[in-house]
PDB file of C-alpha atoms and ligand atoms in Angstrom:
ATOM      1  CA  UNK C 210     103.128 112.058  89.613  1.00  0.00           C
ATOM      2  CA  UNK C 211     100.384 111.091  91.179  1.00  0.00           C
ATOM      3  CA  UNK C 212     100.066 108.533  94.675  1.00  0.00           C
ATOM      4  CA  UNK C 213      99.187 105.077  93.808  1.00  0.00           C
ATOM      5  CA  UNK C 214      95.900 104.300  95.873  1.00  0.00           C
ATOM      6  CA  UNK C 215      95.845 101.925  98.655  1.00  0.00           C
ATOM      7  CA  UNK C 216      93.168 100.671 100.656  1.00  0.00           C
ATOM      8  CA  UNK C 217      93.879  99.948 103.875  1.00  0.00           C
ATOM      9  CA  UNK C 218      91.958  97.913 105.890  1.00  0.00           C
ATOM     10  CA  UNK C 219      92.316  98.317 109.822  1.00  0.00           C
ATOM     11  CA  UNK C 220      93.703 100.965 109.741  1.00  0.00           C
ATOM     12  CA  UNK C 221      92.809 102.135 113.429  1.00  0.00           C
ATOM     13  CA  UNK C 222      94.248  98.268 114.736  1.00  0.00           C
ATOM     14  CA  UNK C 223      97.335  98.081 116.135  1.00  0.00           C
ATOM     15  CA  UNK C 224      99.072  96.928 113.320  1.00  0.00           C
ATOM     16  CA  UNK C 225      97.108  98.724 110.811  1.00  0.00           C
ATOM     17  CA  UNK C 226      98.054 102.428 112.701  1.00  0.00           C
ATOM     18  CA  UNK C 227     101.497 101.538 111.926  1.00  0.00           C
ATOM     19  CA  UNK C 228     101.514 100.139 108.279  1.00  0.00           C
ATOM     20  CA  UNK C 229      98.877 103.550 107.836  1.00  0.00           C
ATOM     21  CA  UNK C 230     101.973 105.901 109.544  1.00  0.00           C
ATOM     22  CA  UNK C 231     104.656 104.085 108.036  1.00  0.00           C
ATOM     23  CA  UNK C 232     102.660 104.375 104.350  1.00  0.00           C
ATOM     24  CA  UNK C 233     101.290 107.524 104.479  1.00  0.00           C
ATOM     25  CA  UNK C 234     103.538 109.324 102.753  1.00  0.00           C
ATOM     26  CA  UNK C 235     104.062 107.591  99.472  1.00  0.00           C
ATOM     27  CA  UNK C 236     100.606 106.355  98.933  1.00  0.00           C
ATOM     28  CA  UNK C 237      96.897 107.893  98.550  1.00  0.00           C
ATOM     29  CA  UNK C 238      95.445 105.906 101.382  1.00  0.00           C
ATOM     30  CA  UNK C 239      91.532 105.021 101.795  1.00  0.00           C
ATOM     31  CA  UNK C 240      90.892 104.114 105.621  1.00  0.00           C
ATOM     32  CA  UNK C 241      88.526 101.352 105.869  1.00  0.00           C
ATOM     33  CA  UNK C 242      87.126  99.874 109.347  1.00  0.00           C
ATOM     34  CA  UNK C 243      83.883  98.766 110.397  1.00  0.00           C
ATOM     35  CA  UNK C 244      83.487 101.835 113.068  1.00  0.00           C
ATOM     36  CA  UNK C 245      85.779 104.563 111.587  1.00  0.00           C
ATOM     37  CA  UNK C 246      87.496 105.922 108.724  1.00  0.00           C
ATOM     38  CA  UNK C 247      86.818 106.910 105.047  1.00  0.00           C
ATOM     39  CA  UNK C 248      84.481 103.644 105.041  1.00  0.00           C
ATOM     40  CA  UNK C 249      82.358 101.621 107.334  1.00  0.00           C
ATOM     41  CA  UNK C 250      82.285  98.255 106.127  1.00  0.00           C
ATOM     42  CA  UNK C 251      82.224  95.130 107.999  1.00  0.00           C
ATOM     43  CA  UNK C 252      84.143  92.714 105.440  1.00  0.00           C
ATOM     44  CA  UNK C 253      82.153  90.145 106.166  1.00  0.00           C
ATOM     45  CA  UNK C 254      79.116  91.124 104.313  1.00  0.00           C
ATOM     46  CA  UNK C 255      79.983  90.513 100.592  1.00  0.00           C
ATOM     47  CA  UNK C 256      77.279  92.467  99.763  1.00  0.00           C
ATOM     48  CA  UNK C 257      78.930  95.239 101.414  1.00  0.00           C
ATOM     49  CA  UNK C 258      82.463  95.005 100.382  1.00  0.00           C
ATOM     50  CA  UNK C 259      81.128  94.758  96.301  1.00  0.00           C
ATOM     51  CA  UNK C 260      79.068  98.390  97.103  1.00  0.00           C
ATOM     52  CA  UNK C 261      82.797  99.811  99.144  1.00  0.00           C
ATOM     53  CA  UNK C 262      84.277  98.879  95.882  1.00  0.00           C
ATOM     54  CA  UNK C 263      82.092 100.277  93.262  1.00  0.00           C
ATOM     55  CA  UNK C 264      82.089 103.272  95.393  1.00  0.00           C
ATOM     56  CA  UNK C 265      86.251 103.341  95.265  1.00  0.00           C
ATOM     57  CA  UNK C 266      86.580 102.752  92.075  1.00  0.00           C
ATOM     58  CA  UNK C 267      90.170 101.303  90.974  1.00  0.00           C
ATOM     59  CA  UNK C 268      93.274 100.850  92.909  1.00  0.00           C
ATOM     60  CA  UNK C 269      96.833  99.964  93.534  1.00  0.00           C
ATOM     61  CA  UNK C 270      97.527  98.302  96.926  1.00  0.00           C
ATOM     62  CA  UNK C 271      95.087  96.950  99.144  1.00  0.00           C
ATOM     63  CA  UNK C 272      96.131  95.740 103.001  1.00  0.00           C
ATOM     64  CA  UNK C 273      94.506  94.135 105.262  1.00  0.00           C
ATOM     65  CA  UNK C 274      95.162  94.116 108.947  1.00  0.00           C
ATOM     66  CA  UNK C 275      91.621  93.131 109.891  1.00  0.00           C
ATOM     67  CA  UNK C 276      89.161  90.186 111.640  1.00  0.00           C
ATOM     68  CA  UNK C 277      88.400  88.919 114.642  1.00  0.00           C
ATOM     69  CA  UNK C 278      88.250  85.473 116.897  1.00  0.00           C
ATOM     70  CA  UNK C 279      87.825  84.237 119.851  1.00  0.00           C
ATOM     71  CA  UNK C 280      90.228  83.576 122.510  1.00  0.00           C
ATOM     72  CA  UNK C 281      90.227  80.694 124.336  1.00  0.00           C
ATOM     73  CA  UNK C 282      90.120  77.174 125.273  1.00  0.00           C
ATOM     74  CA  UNK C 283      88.865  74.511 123.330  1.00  0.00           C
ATOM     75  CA  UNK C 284      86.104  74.001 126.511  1.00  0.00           C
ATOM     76  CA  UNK C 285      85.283  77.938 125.904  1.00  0.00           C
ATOM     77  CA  UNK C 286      84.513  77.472 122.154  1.00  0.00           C
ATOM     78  CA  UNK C 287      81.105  77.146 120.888  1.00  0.00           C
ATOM     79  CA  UNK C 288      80.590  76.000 117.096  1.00  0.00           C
ATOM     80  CA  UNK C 289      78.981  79.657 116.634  1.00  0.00           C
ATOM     81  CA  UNK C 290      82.383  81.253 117.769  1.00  0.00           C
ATOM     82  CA  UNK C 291      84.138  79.254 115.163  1.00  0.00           C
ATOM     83  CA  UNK C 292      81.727  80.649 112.450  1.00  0.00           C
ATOM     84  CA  UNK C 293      82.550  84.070 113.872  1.00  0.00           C
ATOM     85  CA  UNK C 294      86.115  84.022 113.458  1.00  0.00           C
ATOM     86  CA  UNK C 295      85.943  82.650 110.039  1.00  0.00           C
ATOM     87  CA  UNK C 296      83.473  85.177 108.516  1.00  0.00           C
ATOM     88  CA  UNK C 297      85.293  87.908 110.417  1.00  0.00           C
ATOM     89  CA  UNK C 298      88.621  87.151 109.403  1.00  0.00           C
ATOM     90  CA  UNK C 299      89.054  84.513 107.003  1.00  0.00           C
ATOM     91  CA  UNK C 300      85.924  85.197 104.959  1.00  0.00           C
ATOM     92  CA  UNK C 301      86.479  89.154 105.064  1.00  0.00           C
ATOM     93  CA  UNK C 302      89.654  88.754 103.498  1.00  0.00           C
ATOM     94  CA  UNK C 303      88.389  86.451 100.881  1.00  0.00           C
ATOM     95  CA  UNK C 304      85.551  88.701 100.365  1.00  0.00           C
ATOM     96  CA  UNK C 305      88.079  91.920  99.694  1.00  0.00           C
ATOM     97  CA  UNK C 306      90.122  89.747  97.498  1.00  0.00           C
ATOM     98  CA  UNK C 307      87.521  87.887  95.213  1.00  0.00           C
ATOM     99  CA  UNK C 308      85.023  91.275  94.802  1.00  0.00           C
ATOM    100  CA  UNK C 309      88.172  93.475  94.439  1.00  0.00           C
ATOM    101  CA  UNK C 310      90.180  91.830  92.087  1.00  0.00           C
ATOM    102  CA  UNK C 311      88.519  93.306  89.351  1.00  0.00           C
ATOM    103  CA  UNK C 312      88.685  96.997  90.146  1.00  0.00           C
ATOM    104  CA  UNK C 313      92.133  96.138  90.899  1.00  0.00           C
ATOM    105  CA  UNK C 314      94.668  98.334  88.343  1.00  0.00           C
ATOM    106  CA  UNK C 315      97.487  96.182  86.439  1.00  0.00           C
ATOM    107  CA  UNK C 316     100.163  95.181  88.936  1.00  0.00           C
ATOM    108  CA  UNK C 317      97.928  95.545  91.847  1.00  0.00           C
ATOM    109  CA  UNK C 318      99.088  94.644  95.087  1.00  0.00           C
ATOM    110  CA  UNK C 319      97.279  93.007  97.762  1.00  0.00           C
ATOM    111  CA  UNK C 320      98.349  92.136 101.126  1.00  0.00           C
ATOM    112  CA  UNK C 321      96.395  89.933 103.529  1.00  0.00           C
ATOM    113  CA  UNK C 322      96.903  89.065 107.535  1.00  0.00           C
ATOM    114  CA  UNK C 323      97.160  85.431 109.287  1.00  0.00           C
ATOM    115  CA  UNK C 324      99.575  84.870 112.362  1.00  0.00           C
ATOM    116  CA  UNK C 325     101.818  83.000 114.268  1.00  0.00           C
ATOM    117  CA  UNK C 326      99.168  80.373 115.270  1.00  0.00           C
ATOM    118  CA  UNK C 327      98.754  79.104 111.723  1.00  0.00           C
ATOM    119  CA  UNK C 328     101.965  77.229 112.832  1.00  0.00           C
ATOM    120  CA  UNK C 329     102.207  77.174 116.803  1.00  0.00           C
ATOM    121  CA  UNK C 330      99.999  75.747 118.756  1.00  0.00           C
ATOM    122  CA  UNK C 331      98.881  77.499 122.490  1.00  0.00           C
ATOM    123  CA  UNK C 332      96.111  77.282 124.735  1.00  0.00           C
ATOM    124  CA  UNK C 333      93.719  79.953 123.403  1.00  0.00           C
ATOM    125  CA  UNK C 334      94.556  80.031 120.025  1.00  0.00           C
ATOM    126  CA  UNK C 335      92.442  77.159 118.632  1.00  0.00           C
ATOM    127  CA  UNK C 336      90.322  79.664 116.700  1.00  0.00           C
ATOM    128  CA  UNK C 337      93.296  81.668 115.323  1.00  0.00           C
ATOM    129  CA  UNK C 338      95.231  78.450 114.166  1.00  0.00           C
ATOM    130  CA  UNK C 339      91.878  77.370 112.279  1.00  0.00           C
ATOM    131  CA  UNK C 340      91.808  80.433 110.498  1.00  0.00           C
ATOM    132  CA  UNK C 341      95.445  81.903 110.001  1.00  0.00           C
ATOM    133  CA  UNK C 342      96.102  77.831 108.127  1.00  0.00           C
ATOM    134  CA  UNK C 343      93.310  78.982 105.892  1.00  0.00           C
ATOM    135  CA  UNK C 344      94.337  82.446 105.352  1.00  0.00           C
ATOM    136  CA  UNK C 345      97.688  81.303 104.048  1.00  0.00           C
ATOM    137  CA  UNK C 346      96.143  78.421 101.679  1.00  0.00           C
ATOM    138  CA  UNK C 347      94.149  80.897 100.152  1.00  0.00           C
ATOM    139  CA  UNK C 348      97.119  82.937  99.490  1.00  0.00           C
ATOM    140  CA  UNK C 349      99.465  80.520  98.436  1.00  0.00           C
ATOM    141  CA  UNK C 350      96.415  79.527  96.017  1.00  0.00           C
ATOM    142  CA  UNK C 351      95.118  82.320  94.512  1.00  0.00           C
ATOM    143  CA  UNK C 352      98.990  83.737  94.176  1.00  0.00           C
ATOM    144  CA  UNK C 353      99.029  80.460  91.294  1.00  0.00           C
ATOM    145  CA  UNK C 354      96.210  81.963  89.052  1.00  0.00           C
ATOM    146  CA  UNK C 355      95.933  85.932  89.810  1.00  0.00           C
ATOM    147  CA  UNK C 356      98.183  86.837  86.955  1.00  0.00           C
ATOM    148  CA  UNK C 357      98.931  90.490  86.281  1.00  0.00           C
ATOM    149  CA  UNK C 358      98.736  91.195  90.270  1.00  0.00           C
ATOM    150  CA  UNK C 359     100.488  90.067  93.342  1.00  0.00           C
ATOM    151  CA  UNK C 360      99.123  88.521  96.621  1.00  0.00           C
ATOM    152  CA  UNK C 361     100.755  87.868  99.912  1.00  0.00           C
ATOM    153  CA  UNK C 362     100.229  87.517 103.671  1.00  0.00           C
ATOM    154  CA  UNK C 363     102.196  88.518 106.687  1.00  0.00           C
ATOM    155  CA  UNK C 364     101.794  86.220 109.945  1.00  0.00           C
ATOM    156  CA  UNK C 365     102.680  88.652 112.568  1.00  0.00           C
ATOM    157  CA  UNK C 366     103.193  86.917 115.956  1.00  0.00           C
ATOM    158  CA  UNK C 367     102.543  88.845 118.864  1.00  0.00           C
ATOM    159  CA  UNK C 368     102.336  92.398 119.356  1.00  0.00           C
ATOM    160  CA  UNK C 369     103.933  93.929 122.484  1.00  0.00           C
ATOM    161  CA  UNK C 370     100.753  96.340 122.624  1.00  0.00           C
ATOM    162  CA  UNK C 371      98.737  93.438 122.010  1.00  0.00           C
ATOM    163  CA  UNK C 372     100.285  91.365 125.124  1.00  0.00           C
ATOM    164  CA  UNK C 373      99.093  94.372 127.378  1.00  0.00           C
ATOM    165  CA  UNK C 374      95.621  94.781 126.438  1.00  0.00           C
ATOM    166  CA  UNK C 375      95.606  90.820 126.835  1.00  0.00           C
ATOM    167  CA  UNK C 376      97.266  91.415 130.031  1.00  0.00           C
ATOM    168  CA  UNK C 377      99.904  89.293 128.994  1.00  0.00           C
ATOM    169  CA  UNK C 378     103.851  89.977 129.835  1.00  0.00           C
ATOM    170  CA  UNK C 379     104.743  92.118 126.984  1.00  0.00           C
ATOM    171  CA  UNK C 380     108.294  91.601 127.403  1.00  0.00           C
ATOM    172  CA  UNK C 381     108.721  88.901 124.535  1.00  0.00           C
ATOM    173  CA  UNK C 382     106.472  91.117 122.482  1.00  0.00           C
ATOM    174  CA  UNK C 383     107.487  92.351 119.192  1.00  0.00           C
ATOM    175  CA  UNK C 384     106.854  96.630 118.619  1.00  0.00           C
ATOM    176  CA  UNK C 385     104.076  96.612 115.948  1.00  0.00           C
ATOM    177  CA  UNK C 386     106.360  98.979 113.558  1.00  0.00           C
ATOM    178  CA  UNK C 387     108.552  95.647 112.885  1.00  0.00           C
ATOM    179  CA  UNK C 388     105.196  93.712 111.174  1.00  0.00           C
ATOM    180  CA  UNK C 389     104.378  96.985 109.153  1.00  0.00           C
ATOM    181  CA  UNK C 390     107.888  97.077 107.624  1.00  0.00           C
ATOM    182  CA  UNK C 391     106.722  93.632 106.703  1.00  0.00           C
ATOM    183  CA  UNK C 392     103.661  95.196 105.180  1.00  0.00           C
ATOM    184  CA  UNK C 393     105.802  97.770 103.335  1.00  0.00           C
ATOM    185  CA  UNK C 394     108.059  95.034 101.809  1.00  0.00           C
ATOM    186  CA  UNK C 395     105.132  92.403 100.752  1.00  0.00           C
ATOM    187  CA  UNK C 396     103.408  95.280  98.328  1.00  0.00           C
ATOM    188  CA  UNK C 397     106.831  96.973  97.193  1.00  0.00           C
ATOM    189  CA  UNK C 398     108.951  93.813  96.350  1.00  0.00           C
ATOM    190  CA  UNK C 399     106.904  92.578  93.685  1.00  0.00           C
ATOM    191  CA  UNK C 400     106.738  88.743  94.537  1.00  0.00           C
ATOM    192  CA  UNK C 401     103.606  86.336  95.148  1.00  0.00           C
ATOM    193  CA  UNK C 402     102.478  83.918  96.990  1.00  0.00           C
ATOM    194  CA  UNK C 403     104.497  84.616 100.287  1.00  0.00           C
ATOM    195  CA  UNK C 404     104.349  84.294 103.812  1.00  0.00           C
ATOM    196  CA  UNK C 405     105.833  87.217 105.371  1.00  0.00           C
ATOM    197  CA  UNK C 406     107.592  86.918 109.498  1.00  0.00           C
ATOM    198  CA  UNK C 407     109.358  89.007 111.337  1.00  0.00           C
ATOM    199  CA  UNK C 408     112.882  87.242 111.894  1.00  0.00           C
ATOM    200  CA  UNK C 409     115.008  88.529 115.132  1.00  0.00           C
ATOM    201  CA  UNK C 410     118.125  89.902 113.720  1.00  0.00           C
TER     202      UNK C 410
HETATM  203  N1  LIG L 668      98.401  92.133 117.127  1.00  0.00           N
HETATM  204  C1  LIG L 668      98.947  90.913 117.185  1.00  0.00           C
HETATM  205  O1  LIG L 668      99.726  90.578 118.106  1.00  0.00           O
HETATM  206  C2  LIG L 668      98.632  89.923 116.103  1.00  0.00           C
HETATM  207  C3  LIG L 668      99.272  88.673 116.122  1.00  0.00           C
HETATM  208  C4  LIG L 668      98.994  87.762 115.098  1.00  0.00           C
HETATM  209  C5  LIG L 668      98.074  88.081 114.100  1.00  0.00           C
HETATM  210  N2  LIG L 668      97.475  89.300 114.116  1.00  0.00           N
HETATM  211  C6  LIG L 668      96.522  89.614 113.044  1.00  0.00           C
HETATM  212  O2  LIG L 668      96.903  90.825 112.411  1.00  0.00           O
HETATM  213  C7  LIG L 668      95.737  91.571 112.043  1.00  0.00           C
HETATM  214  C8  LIG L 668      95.797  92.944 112.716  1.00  0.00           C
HETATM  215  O3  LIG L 668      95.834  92.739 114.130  1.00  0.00           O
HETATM  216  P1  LIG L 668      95.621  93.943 115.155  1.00  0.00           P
HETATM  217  O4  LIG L 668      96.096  93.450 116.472  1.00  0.00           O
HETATM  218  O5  LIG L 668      96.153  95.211 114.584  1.00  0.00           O
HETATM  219  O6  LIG L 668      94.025  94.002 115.208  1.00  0.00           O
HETATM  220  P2  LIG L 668      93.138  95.020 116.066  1.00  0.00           P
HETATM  221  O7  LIG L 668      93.980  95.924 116.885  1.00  0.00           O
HETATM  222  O8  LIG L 668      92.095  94.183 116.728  1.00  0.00           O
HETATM  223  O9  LIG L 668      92.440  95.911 114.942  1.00  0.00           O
HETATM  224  C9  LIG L 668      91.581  95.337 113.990  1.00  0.00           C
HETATM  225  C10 LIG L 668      91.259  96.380 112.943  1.00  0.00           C
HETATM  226  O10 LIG L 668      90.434  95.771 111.944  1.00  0.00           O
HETATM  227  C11 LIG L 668      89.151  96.427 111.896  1.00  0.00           C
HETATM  228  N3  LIG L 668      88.160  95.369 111.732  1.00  0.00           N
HETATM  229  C12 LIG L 668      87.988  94.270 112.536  1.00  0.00           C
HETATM  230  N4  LIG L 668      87.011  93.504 112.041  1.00  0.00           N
HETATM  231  C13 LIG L 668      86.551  94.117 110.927  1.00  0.00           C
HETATM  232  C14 LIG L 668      85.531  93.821 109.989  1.00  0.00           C
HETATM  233  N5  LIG L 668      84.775  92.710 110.099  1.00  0.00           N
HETATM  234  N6  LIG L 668      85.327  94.664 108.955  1.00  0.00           N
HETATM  235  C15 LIG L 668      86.088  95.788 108.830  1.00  0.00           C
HETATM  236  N7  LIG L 668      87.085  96.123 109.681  1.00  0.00           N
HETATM  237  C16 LIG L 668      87.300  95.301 110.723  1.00  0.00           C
HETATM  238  C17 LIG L 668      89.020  97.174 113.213  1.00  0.00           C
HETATM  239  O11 LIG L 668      88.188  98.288 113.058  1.00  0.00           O
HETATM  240  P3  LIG L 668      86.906  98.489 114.011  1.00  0.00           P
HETATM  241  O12 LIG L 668      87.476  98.682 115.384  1.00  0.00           O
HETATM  242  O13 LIG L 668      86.226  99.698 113.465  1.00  0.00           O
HETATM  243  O14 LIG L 668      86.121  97.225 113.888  1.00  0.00           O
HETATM  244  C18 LIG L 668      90.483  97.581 113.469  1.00  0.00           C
HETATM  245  O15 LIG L 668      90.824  98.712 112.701  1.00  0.00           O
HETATM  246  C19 LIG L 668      94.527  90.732 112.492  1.00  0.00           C
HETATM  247  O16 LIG L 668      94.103  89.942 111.419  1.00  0.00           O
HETATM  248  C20 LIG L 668      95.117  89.859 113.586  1.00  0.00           C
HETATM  249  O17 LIG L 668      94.409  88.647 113.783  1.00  0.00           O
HETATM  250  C21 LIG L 668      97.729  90.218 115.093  1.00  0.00           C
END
């Protein structure tokens, strides 16, 4: 039998290198980053994503471990940083949602990304908060009306590998393998609407 499809998107992210080797065996998977892979695409441009898709055709899964924002203190914010981060990541993973839907095969899975900061509050993660809360509400939302097809988000917290390129104390990290297990389980259980976290055992 043939692989089901998957697109993955940021795939060469720290997270997204994991849910692509943990994956890569039981699924057909289309790499798709602005700078690398089987497609360049920056999510953000709508017009872009709709041309990815036509070009892909129909699929099963589609992940996304993608977007950027800023870092930093409410002082260090500028209103153009805020519109960044939510065309980045909030607005790229609306965009893959909304345009993909419909070259999305019956009992399509998609998976989306927010974080920790959607519900913790730290210095530096004003940005993050903003747009993880609205990742989530989109989630929950659209979970209500896309029948046929499931949609979820996992809100990884932080990354050990992400700690050290922040130069942060990894120690309280979490290995990126753990959030693509959550990954795995969001597009294989079958349910909608949830928030994925990683729970300490
Ligand atoms: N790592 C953590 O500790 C952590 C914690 C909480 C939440 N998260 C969230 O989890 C997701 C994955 O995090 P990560 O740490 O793996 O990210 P990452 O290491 O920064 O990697 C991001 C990936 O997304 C791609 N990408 C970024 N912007 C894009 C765009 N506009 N269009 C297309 N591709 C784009 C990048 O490709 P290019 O390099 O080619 O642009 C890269 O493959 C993100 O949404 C992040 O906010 C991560």
């Amino acid at each position: 039998m043939d692989k089901k499809k998957l697109i993955l998107v940021g795939s060469t992210g720290v997270i997204g290198s994991k849910v692509k080797e943990l994956l890569s065996t039981d699924y057909d998977i289309i790499d798709v980053n602005r700078t690398s892979g089987d497609y360049h695409v920056d999510v953000s441009d709508a017009d872009a994503v709709e041309a990815m898709f036509k070009t892909i055709g129909h699929f099963d899964a589609l992940i996304a471990t993608s977007g950027s924002g800023k870092w930093g203190t409410i002082d260090e914010h500028s209103i153009q940083d805020f519109h960044d981060g939510l065309n980045s990541k909030l607005m790229g993973q609306i965009n893959l949602v909304m345009l993909g839907r419909k070259y999305a095969n019956k009992g399509a899975s998609f998976v989306l990304s927010s974080g920790i900061l959607a519900h913790e509050t730290i210095v530096g993660g004003l940005s993050f908060g903003v747009i993880n809360a609205g990742i989530e509400a989109f989630v929950r939302g659209a979970a209500h009306e896309m029948k046929g097809m499931t949609i979820n988000v996992v809100s990884p917290s932080f990354a050990k590998k992400t700690m050290e390129q922040m130069g942060m104390d990894p120690e309280e990290g979490i290995p990126a393998i753990e959030f693509a297990e959550l990954y795995k389980l969001a597009i294989e259980e079958g349910d909608t609407g949830l928030v994925y976290h990683f729970e300490e055992d």
